[in-house]
Short mmCIF file of C-alpha atoms and ligand atoms in Angstrom, two decimals:
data_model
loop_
_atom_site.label_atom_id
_atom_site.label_comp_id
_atom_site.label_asym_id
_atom_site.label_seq_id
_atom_site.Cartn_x
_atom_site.Cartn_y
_atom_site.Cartn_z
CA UNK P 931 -2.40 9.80 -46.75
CA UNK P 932 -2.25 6.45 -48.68
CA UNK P 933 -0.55 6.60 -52.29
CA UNK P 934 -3.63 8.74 -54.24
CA UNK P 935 -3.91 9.39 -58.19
CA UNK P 936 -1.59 12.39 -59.37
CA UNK P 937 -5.76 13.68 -60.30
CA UNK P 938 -5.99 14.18 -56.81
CA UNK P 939 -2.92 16.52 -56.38
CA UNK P 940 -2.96 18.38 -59.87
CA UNK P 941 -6.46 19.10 -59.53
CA UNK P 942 -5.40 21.23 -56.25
CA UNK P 943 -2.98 22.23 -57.59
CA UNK P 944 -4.73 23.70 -60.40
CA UNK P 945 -7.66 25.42 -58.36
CA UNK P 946 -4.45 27.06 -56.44
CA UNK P 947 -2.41 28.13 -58.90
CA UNK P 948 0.59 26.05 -58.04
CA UNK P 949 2.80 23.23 -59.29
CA UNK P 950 3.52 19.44 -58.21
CA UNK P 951 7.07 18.64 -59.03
CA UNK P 952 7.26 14.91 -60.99
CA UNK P 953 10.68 13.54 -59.85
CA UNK P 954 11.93 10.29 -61.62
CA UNK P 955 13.83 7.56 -59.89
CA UNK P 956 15.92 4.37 -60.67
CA UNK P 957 16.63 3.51 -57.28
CA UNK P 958 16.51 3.90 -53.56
CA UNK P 959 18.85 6.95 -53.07
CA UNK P 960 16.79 8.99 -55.11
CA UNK P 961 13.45 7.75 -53.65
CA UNK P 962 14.33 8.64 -50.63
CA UNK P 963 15.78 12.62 -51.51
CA UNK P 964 12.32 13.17 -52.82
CA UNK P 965 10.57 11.73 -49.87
CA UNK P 966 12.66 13.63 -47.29
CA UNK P 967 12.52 16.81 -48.95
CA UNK P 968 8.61 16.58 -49.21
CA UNK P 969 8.35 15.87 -46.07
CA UNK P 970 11.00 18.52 -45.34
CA UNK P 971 8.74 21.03 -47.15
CA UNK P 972 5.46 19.62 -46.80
CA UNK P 973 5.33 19.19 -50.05
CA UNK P 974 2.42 16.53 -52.07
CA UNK P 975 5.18 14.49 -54.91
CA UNK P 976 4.54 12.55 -58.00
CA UNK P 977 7.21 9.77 -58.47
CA UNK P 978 7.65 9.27 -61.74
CA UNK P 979 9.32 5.77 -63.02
CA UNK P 980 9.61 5.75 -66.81
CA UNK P 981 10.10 2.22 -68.55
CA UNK P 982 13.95 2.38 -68.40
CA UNK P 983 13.44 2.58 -64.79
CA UNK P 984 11.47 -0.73 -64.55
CA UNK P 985 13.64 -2.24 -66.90
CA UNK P 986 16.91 -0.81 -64.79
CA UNK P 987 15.56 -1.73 -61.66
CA UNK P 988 12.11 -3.68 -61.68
CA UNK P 989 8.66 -2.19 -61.40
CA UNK P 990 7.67 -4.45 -58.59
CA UNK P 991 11.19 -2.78 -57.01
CA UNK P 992 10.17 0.67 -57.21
CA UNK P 993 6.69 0.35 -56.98
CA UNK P 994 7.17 -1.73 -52.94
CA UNK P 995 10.25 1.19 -52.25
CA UNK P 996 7.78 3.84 -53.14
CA UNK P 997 5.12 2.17 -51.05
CA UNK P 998 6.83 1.32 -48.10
CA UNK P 999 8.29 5.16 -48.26
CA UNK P 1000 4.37 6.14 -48.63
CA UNK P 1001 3.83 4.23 -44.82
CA UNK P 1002 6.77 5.95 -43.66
CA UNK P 1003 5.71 9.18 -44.38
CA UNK P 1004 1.47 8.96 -44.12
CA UNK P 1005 1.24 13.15 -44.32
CA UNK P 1006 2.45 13.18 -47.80
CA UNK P 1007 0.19 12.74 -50.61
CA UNK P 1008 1.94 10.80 -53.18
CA UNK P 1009 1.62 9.76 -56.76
CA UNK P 1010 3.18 6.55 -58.68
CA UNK P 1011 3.03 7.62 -62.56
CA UNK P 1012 4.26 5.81 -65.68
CA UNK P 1013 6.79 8.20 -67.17
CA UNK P 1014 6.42 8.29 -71.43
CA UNK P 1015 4.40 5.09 -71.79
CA UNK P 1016 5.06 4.45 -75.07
CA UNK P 1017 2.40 1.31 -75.52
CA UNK P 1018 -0.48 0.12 -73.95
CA UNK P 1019 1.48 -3.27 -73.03
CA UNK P 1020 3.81 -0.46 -71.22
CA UNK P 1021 0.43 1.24 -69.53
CA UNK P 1022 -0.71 -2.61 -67.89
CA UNK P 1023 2.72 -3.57 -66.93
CA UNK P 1024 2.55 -0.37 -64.77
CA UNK P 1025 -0.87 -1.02 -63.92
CA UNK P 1026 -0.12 -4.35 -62.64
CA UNK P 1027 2.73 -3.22 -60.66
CA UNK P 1028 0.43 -0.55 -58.65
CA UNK P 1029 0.86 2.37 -60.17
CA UNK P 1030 -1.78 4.90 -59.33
CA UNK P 1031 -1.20 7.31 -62.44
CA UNK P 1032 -0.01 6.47 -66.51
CA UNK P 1033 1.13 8.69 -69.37
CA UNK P 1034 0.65 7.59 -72.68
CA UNK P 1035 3.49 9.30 -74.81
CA UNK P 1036 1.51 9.22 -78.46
CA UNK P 1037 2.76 12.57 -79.46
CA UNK P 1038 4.97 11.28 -82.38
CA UNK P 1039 2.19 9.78 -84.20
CA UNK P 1040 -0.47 12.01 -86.45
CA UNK P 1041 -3.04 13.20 -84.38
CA UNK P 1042 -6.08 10.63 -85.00
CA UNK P 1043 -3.37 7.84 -83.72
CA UNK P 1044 -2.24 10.09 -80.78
CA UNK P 1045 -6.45 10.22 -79.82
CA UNK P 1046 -7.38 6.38 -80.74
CA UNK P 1047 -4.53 5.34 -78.33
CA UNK P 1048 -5.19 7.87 -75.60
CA UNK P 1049 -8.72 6.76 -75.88
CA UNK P 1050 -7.77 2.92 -74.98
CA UNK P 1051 -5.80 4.09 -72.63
CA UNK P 1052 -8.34 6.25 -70.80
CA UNK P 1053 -11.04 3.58 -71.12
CA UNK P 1054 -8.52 1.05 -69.34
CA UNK P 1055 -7.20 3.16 -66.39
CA UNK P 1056 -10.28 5.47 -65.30
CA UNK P 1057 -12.69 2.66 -64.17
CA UNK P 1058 -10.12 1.63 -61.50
CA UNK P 1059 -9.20 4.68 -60.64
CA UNK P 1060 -5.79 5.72 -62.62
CA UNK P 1061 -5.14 8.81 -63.63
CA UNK P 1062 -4.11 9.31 -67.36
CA UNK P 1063 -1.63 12.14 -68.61
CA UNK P 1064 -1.37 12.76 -72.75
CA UNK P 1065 1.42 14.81 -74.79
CA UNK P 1066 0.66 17.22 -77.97
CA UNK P 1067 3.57 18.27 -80.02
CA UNK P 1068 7.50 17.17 -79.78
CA UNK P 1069 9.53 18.19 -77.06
CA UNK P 1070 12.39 19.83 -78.56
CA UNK P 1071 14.19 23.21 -78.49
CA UNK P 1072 13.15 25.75 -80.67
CA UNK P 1073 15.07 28.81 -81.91
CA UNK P 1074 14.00 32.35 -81.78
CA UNK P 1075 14.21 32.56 -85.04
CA UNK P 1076 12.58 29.61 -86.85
CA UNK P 1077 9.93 30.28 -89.07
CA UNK P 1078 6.22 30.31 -88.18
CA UNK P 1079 5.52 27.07 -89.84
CA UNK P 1080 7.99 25.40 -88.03
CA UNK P 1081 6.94 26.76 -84.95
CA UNK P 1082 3.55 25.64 -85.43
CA UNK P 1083 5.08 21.63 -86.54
CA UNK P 1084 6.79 21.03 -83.53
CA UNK P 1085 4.70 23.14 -80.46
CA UNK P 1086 0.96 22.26 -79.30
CA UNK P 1087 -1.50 23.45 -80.96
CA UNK P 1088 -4.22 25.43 -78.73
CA UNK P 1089 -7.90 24.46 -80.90
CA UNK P 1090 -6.25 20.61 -81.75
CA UNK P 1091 -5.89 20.45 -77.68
CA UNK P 1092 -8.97 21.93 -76.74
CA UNK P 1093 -10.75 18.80 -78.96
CA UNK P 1094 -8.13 16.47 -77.94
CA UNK P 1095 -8.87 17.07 -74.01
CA UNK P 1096 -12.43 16.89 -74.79
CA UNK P 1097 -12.61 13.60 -77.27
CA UNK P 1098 -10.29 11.58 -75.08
CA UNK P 1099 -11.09 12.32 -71.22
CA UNK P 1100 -7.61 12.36 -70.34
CA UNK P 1101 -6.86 13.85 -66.49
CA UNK P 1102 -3.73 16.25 -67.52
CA UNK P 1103 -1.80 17.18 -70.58
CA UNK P 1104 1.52 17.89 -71.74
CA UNK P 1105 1.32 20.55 -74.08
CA UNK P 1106 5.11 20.90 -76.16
CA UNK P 1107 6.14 24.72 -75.13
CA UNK P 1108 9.83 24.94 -76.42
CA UNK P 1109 11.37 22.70 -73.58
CA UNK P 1110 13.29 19.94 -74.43
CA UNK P 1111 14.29 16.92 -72.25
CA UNK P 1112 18.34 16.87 -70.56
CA UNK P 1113 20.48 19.51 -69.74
CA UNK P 1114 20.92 20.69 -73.15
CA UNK P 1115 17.63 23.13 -73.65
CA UNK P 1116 18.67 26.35 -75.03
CA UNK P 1117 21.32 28.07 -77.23
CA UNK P 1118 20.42 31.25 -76.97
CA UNK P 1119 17.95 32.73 -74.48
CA UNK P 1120 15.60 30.23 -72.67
CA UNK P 1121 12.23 31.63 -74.05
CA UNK P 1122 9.38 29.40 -73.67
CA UNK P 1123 5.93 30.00 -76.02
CA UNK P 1124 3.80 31.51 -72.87
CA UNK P 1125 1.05 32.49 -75.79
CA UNK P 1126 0.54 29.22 -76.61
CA UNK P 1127 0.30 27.64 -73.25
CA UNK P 1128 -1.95 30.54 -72.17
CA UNK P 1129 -4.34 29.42 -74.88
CA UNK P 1130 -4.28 25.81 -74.10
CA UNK P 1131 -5.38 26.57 -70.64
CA UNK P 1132 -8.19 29.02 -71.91
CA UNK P 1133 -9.35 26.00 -74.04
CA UNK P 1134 -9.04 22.83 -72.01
CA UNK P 1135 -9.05 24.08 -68.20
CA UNK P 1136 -7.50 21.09 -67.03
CA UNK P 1137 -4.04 20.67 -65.57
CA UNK P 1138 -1.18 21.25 -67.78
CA UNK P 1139 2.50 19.54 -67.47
CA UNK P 1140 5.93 20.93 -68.36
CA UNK P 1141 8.18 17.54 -69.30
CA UNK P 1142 12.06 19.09 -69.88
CA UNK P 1143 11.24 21.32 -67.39
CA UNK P 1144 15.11 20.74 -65.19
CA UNK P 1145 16.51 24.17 -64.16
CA UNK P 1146 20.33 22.57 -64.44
CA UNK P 1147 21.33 24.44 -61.35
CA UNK P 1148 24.66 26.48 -61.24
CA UNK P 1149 25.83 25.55 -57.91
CA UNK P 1150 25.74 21.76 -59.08
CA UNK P 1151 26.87 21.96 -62.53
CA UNK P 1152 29.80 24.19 -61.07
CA UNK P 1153 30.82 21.27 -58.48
CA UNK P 1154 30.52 18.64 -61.85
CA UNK P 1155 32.94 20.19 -63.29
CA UNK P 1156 35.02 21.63 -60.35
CA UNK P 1157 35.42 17.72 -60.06
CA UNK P 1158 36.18 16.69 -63.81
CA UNK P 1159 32.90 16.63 -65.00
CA UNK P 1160 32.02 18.73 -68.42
CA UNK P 1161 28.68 20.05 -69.25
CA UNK P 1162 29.56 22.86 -71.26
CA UNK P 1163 26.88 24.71 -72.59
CA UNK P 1164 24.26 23.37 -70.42
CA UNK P 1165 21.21 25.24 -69.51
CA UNK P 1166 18.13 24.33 -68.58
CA UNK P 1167 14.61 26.16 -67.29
CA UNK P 1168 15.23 28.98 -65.28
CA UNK P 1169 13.54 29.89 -61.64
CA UNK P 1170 12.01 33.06 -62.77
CA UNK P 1171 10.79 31.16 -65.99
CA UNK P 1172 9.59 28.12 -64.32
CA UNK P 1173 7.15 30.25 -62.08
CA UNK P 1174 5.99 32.19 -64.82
CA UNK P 1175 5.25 28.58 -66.34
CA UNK P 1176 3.40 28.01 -63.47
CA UNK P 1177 1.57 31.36 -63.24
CA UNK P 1178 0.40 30.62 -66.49
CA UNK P 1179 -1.01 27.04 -66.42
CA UNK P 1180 1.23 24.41 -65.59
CA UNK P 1181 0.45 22.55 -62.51
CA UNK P 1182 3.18 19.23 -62.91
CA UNK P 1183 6.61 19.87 -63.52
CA UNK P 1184 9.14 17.33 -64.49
CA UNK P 1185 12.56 16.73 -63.10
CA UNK P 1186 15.05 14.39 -63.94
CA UNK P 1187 18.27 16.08 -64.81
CA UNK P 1188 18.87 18.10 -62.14
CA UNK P 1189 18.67 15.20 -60.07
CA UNK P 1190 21.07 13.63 -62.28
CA UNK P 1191 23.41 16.23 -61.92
CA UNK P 1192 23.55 17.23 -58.29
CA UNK P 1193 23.71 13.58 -57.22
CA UNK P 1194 26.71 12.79 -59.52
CA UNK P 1195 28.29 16.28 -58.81
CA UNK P 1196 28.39 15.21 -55.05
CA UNK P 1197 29.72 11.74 -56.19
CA UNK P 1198 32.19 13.04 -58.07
CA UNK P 1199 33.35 15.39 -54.93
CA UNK P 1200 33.29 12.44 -52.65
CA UNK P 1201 35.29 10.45 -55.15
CA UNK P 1202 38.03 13.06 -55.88
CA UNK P 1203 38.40 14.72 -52.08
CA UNK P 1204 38.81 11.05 -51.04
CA UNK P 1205 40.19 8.38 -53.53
CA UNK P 1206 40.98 5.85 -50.89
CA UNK P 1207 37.02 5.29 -49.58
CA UNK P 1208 35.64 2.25 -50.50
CA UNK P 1209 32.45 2.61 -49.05
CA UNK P 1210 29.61 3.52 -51.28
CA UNK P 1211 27.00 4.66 -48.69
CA UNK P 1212 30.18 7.44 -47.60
CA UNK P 1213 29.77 8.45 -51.36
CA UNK P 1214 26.06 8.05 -51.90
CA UNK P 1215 25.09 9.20 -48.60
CA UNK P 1216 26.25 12.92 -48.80
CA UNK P 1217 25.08 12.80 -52.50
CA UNK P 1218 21.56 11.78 -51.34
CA UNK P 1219 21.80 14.81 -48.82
CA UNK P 1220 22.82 17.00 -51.57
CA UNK P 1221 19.66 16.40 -53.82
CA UNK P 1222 17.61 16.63 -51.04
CA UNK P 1223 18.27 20.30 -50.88
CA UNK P 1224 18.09 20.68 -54.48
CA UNK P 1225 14.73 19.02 -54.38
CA UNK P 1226 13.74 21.17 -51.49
CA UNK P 1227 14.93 24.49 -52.79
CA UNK P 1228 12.38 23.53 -56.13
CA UNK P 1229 9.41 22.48 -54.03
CA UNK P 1230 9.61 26.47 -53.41
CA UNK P 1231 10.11 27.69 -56.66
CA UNK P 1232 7.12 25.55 -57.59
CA UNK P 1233 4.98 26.79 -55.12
CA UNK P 1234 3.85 23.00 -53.77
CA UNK P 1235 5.61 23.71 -50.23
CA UNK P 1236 3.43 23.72 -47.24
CA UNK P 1237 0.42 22.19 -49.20
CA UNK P 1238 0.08 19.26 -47.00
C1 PGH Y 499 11.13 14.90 -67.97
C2 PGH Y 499 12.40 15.38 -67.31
N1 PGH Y 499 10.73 13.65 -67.68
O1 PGH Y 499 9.61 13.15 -68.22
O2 PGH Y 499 10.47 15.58 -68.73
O3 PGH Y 499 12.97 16.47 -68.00
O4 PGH Y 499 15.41 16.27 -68.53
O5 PGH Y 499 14.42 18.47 -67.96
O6 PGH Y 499 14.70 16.75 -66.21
P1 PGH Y 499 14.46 17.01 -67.64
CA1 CA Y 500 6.48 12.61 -76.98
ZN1 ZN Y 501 9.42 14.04 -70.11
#
Protein backbone atom coordinates (compact mmCIF):
# COMPACT_ATOMS: atom_id res chain seq x y z
CA UNK A 1 0.00 0.00 0.00
CA UNK A 2 1.48 3.41 -1.09
CA UNK A 3 1.87 6.13 1.81
CA UNK A 4 -2.24 6.96 2.32
CA UNK A 5 -3.79 9.92 4.53
CA UNK A 6 -3.87 9.01 8.40
CA UNK A 7 -8.15 9.57 7.22
CA UNK A 8 -7.74 6.42 5.67
CA UNK A 9 -6.48 4.44 8.75
CA UNK A 10 -8.39 6.33 11.64
CA UNK A 11 -11.50 6.07 9.87
CA UNK A 12 -11.02 2.07 10.22
CA UNK A 13 -9.96 2.35 12.95
CA UNK A 14 -12.85 4.10 14.24
CA UNK A 15 -15.64 1.81 12.60
CA UNK A 16 -13.50 -1.05 14.58
CA UNK A 17 -13.07 0.18 17.69
CA UNK A 18 -9.32 0.24 17.71
CA UNK A 19 -6.31 2.55 17.83
CA UNK A 20 -3.39 3.62 15.32
CA UNK A 21 -0.31 4.32 17.32
CA UNK A 22 1.41 7.96 16.03
CA UNK A 23 5.17 7.34 16.61
CA UNK A 24 7.53 10.43 16.16
CA UNK A 25 10.96 10.25 14.69
CA UNK A 26 14.20 12.38 14.29
CA UNK A 27 16.07 9.94 12.48
CA UNK A 28 16.67 6.65 10.80
CA UNK A 29 16.98 4.31 13.87
CA UNK A 30 13.71 5.15 14.97
CA UNK A 31 12.09 5.00 11.49
CA UNK A 32 13.04 1.90 11.07
CA UNK A 33 11.79 0.30 14.89
CA UNK A 34 8.41 1.51 13.85
CA UNK A 35 8.53 0.04 10.44
CA UNK A 36 9.79 -3.39 11.60
CA UNK A 37 7.52 -3.71 14.36
CA UNK A 38 4.46 -2.92 12.03
CA UNK A 39 5.41 -5.11 9.87
CA UNK A 40 6.24 -7.46 12.75
CA UNK A 41 2.62 -7.06 13.91
CA UNK A 42 0.87 -6.20 10.91
CA UNK A 43 0.20 -3.24 12.18
CA UNK A 44 -1.16 0.22 9.77
CA UNK A 45 1.47 3.36 11.52
CA UNK A 46 1.27 7.06 11.44
CA UNK A 47 4.81 8.65 11.48
CA UNK A 48 4.63 11.59 13.05
CA UNK A 49 7.57 14.35 12.45
CA UNK A 50 6.89 17.48 14.49
CA UNK A 51 8.79 20.78 13.40
CA UNK A 52 11.82 20.13 15.70
CA UNK A 53 12.19 17.07 13.73
CA UNK A 54 12.49 18.90 10.34
CA UNK A 55 14.48 21.42 11.84
CA UNK A 56 16.82 18.51 13.62
CA UNK A 57 17.01 16.56 10.68
CA UNK A 58 15.33 18.03 7.42
CA UNK A 59 11.82 17.40 6.19
CA UNK A 60 12.96 16.40 2.77
CA UNK A 61 15.24 13.77 5.12
CA UNK A 62 12.49 12.18 6.81
CA UNK A 63 9.94 12.57 4.44
CA UNK A 64 12.46 10.29 1.40
CA UNK A 65 13.48 7.76 4.73
CA UNK A 66 9.83 7.36 5.40
CA UNK A 67 9.14 6.84 1.73
CA UNK A 68 11.70 4.64 0.73
CA UNK A 69 10.71 2.52 4.12
CA UNK A 70 6.95 2.76 2.61
CA UNK A 71 8.50 0.69 -0.82
CA UNK A 72 10.20 -1.56 1.43
CA UNK A 73 7.39 -2.58 3.21
CA UNK A 74 4.20 -2.18 0.44
CA UNK A 75 1.66 -4.26 3.07
CA UNK A 76 1.76 -1.52 5.54
CA UNK A 77 -0.50 1.33 5.31
CA UNK A 78 1.33 4.30 6.40
CA UNK A 79 0.78 7.89 7.32
CA UNK A 80 3.31 11.04 7.15
CA UNK A 81 1.65 13.71 9.68
CA UNK A 82 2.86 17.14 10.81
CA UNK A 83 3.20 16.79 14.56
CA UNK A 84 1.81 20.32 16.52
CA UNK A 85 1.87 22.60 13.47
CA UNK A 86 1.94 25.60 15.09
CA UNK A 87 1.43 27.98 11.74
CA UNK A 88 0.17 27.66 8.50
CA UNK A 89 3.83 28.50 7.05
CA UNK A 90 4.58 25.20 9.31
CA UNK A 91 1.36 23.27 7.55
CA UNK A 92 2.98 24.13 3.63
CA UNK A 93 6.48 23.45 4.56
CA UNK A 94 5.11 19.94 5.41
CA UNK A 95 2.95 19.98 2.56
CA UNK A 96 5.69 20.62 0.25
CA UNK A 97 7.84 18.04 1.67
CA UNK A 98 5.02 15.19 1.01
CA UNK A 99 3.39 14.82 3.87
CA UNK A 100 0.10 13.05 3.50
CA UNK A 101 -1.53 14.27 6.92
CA UNK A 102 -1.12 17.98 9.12
CA UNK A 103 -2.13 19.02 12.63
CA UNK A 104 -2.72 22.42 13.29
CA UNK A 105 -1.91 22.93 17.11
CA UNK A 106 -4.35 26.25 17.70
CA UNK A 107 -5.44 25.12 21.07
CA UNK A 108 -3.68 27.99 23.01
CA UNK A 109 -5.53 30.64 21.32
CA UNK A 110 -9.42 31.62 22.28
CA UNK A 111 -11.62 29.55 20.49
CA UNK A 112 -12.79 31.82 17.37
CA UNK A 113 -8.77 31.94 16.57
CA UNK A 114 -8.39 28.15 17.20
CA UNK A 115 -11.59 27.77 14.32
CA UNK A 116 -10.44 30.72 11.78
CA UNK A 117 -7.00 28.95 11.61
CA UNK A 118 -8.25 25.39 11.47
CA UNK A 119 -10.53 26.63 8.82
CA UNK A 120 -7.44 27.85 6.49
CA UNK A 121 -5.94 25.03 7.23
CA UNK A 122 -8.70 22.63 6.19
CA UNK A 123 -9.47 24.67 3.05
CA UNK A 124 -5.63 24.26 2.06
CA UNK A 125 -5.01 20.51 2.71
CA UNK A 126 -8.47 18.72 1.82
CA UNK A 127 -8.57 19.58 -1.95
CA UNK A 128 -5.30 17.61 -2.42
CA UNK A 129 -6.03 15.14 -0.37
CA UNK A 130 -4.36 15.82 3.30
CA UNK A 131 -5.79 14.91 6.14
CA UNK A 132 -6.15 17.62 8.92
CA UNK A 133 -6.04 16.84 12.81
CA UNK A 134 -7.19 19.92 15.41
CA UNK A 135 -6.59 20.17 19.38
CA UNK A 136 -9.30 21.61 22.05
CA UNK A 137 -8.06 22.40 25.45
CA UNK A 138 -4.26 22.34 26.95
CA UNK A 139 -2.53 19.28 27.45
CA UNK A 140 -1.52 19.30 30.93
CA UNK A 141 -1.92 17.20 34.10
CA UNK A 142 -4.69 17.76 36.18
CA UNK A 143 -5.13 16.91 39.88
CA UNK A 144 -7.90 15.01 41.44
CA UNK A 145 -8.65 17.59 43.32
CA UNK A 146 -8.77 20.88 41.38
CA UNK A 147 -11.81 22.68 41.34
CA UNK A 148 -14.57 22.35 38.73
CA UNK A 149 -13.75 25.57 37.07
CA UNK A 150 -10.42 24.68 36.57
CA UNK A 151 -11.24 21.50 35.29
CA UNK A 152 -13.45 22.91 32.82
CA UNK A 153 -10.30 25.83 31.72
CA UNK A 154 -7.86 23.44 30.85
CA UNK A 155 -9.94 19.99 29.43
CA UNK A 156 -12.16 19.94 26.09
CA UNK A 157 -15.18 20.97 26.22
CA UNK A 158 -17.90 18.35 24.76
CA UNK A 159 -20.83 21.12 23.05
CA UNK A 160 -17.61 23.72 22.00
CA UNK A 161 -16.23 20.38 20.09
CA UNK A 162 -19.28 19.16 18.75
CA UNK A 163 -19.52 22.91 16.81
CA UNK A 164 -15.90 23.02 16.36
CA UNK A 165 -15.86 19.51 14.36
CA UNK A 166 -18.79 20.67 12.53
CA UNK A 167 -17.74 24.54 11.56
CA UNK A 168 -14.23 23.54 10.56
CA UNK A 169 -14.33 20.02 8.63
CA UNK A 170 -11.36 18.86 10.28
CA UNK A 171 -10.63 14.76 9.75
CA UNK A 172 -9.71 13.95 13.64
CA UNK A 173 -9.43 15.77 16.89
CA UNK A 174 -7.46 15.96 19.88
CA UNK A 175 -9.65 16.48 22.62
CA UNK A 176 -7.33 17.58 26.11
CA UNK A 177 -8.35 14.53 28.64
CA UNK A 178 -5.84 15.05 31.60
CA UNK A 179 -2.69 13.73 29.67
CA UNK A 180 0.15 15.70 29.47
CA UNK A 181 3.15 15.40 27.06
CA UNK A 182 6.82 13.55 28.58
CA UNK A 183 7.29 11.19 31.12
CA UNK A 184 6.15 13.33 33.81
CA UNK A 185 2.06 12.81 33.68
CA UNK A 186 0.78 12.09 37.02
CA UNK A 187 1.41 12.68 40.77
CA UNK A 188 -0.99 10.85 42.14
CA UNK A 189 -3.16 8.27 40.38
CA UNK A 190 -3.22 8.39 36.50
CA UNK A 191 -7.02 9.18 36.08
CA UNK A 192 -7.98 10.40 32.80
CA UNK A 193 -11.64 12.44 32.31
CA UNK A 194 -13.39 9.25 30.45
CA UNK A 195 -16.85 11.46 30.90
CA UNK A 196 -15.66 13.98 28.93
CA UNK A 197 -14.15 12.07 26.11
CA UNK A 198 -17.28 9.86 26.09
CA UNK A 199 -19.25 13.00 25.31
CA UNK A 200 -17.02 14.31 22.66
CA UNK A 201 -17.47 11.15 20.78
CA UNK A 202 -21.37 11.20 21.31
CA UNK A 203 -21.16 14.74 19.77
CA UNK A 204 -18.67 14.73 16.92
CA UNK A 205 -18.42 10.89 15.82
CA UNK A 206 -15.26 11.35 14.25
CA UNK A 207 -11.90 9.96 15.30
CA UNK A 208 -10.49 11.16 18.46
CA UNK A 209 -6.53 11.39 19.39
CA UNK A 210 -4.78 10.98 22.74
CA UNK A 211 -1.35 13.34 22.37
CA UNK A 212 0.76 12.52 25.94
CA UNK A 213 -0.51 9.33 25.64
CA UNK A 214 3.44 7.37 26.46
CA UNK A 215 2.92 4.49 28.96
CA UNK A 216 6.79 5.14 30.33
CA UNK A 217 7.31 1.43 30.57
CA UNK A 218 8.88 -0.15 33.78
CA UNK A 219 11.14 -2.56 32.23
CA UNK A 220 12.87 0.48 30.35
CA UNK A 221 12.81 3.11 32.85
CA UNK A 222 14.29 0.35 35.28
CA UNK A 223 17.34 -0.35 32.73
CA UNK A 224 17.72 3.92 32.56
CA UNK A 225 18.45 3.99 35.69
CA UNK A 226 20.04 0.52 36.38
CA UNK A 227 22.58 2.35 33.98
CA UNK A 228 22.83 5.94 35.64
CA UNK A 229 19.96 7.35 34.26
CA UNK A 230 17.25 9.16 36.77
CA UNK A 231 13.66 9.53 36.05
CA UNK A 232 12.32 9.57 39.36
CA UNK A 233 8.84 9.99 39.61
CA UNK A 234 8.02 9.22 36.14
CA UNK A 235 4.77 7.81 35.07
CA UNK A 236 3.04 7.89 32.21
CA UNK A 237 -0.46 6.24 30.65
CA UNK A 238 -1.02 2.96 31.81
CA UNK A 239 -1.97 -0.37 29.58
CA UNK A 240 -5.22 -0.96 31.26
CA UNK A 241 -5.93 2.89 30.93
CA UNK A 242 -4.81 3.29 27.46
CA UNK A 243 -7.38 0.56 26.26
CA UNK A 244 -10.05 1.92 28.17
CA UNK A 245 -9.03 5.22 26.19
CA UNK A 246 -9.48 3.37 23.32
CA UNK A 247 -12.73 1.57 24.24
CA UNK A 248 -14.06 4.81 24.70
CA UNK A 249 -13.20 6.86 21.56
CA UNK A 250 -9.76 7.34 20.80
CA UNK A 251 -8.61 5.87 17.62
CA UNK A 252 -4.70 7.68 17.32
CA UNK A 253 -2.46 7.44 20.06
CA UNK A 254 0.72 9.33 20.42
CA UNK A 255 4.12 8.10 21.36
CA UNK A 256 7.18 9.77 21.77
CA UNK A 257 8.61 9.21 25.18
CA UNK A 258 8.64 5.82 25.49
CA UNK A 259 10.58 5.69 22.50
CA UNK A 260 12.82 8.10 24.01
CA UNK A 261 13.34 6.12 26.87
CA UNK A 262 13.80 2.53 25.78
CA UNK A 263 16.20 3.61 23.02
CA UNK A 264 18.46 5.60 25.44
CA UNK A 265 17.99 2.93 28.24
CA UNK A 266 19.57 0.37 25.74
CA UNK A 267 22.26 3.05 24.89
CA UNK A 268 23.06 3.61 28.11
CA UNK A 269 23.46 -0.41 28.73
CA UNK A 270 25.60 -0.69 25.68
CA UNK A 271 27.68 2.23 26.85
CA UNK A 272 28.25 1.10 30.48
CA UNK A 273 28.56 -3.01 29.86
CA UNK A 274 31.17 -1.93 27.26
CA UNK A 275 33.13 1.43 27.62
CA UNK A 276 35.79 0.51 25.16
CA UNK A 277 33.26 0.18 21.81
CA UNK A 278 33.60 2.76 19.52
CA UNK A 279 31.21 1.73 17.15
CA UNK A 280 27.89 3.43 17.16
CA UNK A 281 25.82 0.96 15.06
CA UNK A 282 27.10 -1.83 18.16
CA UNK A 283 25.30 0.80 20.43
CA UNK A 284 22.42 1.91 18.25
CA UNK A 285 21.82 -1.35 16.76
CA UNK A 286 20.66 -3.34 19.91
CA UNK A 287 18.88 -0.06 20.99
CA UNK A 288 16.91 -0.05 17.68
CA UNK A 289 16.06 -3.83 18.50
CA UNK A 290 14.99 -2.84 21.87
CA UNK A 291 12.25 -0.28 20.74
CA UNK A 292 11.17 -2.48 18.28
CA UNK A 293 9.72 -4.67 20.93
CA UNK A 294 8.48 -1.86 22.86
CA UNK A 295 6.74 -0.65 19.77
CA UNK A 296 5.48 -4.10 19.11
CA UNK A 297 4.28 -4.96 22.57
CA UNK A 298 1.95 -1.36 22.12
CA UNK A 299 0.67 -2.20 18.65
CA UNK A 300 -1.21 -4.90 20.99
CA UNK A 301 -2.28 -2.91 23.68
CA UNK A 302 -3.72 -0.63 21.02
CA UNK A 303 -5.50 -3.11 19.31
CA UNK A 304 -3.99 -2.04 15.57
CA UNK A 305 -2.10 -5.58 15.31
CA UNK A 306 -3.12 -7.82 12.53
CA UNK A 307 -5.16 -5.00 10.75
CA UNK A 308 -3.28 -5.21 7.60
C1 LIG B 1 2.79 13.31 21.78
C2 LIG B 1 3.70 12.35 22.51
N1 LIG B 1 3.23 13.79 20.60
O1 LIG B 1 2.47 14.65 19.90
O2 LIG B 1 1.70 13.66 22.20
O3 LIG B 1 3.39 12.27 23.88
O4 LIG B 1 5.31 12.53 25.45
O5 LIG B 1 3.46 10.98 25.99
O6 LIG B 1 5.05 10.42 24.19
P1 LIG B 1 4.36 11.50 24.92
CA1 LIG C 1 -1.88 22.60 22.06
ZN1 LIG D 1 1.37 15.76 21.29
Amino acid sequence: MPVVSAKEILDDANKNIYAVGAFNINNMEFLQAIFRAADAEKSPIIIAISEGAMKYAGADMLVSMTRTMSNNFPRIPVAIHLDHGSSLNAVMAAIKAGFTSVMIDASHFQYEENLKMTKQVVSLCHPIGISVEAELGRLQGVEDNISVAERDAVLVNPEEARDFVASSGIDFLAPAIGTSHGAFKFKGEPKLDFDRLKKVKKYTGIPLVLHGASSVPEASSKKFEEFGGNLKGAKGVPFDVLKDAVKFGINKVNTDTDLRISFLARVRESIYTDASQIDPRKIFGPARDYVVDVIRERMKVLGSSGRC
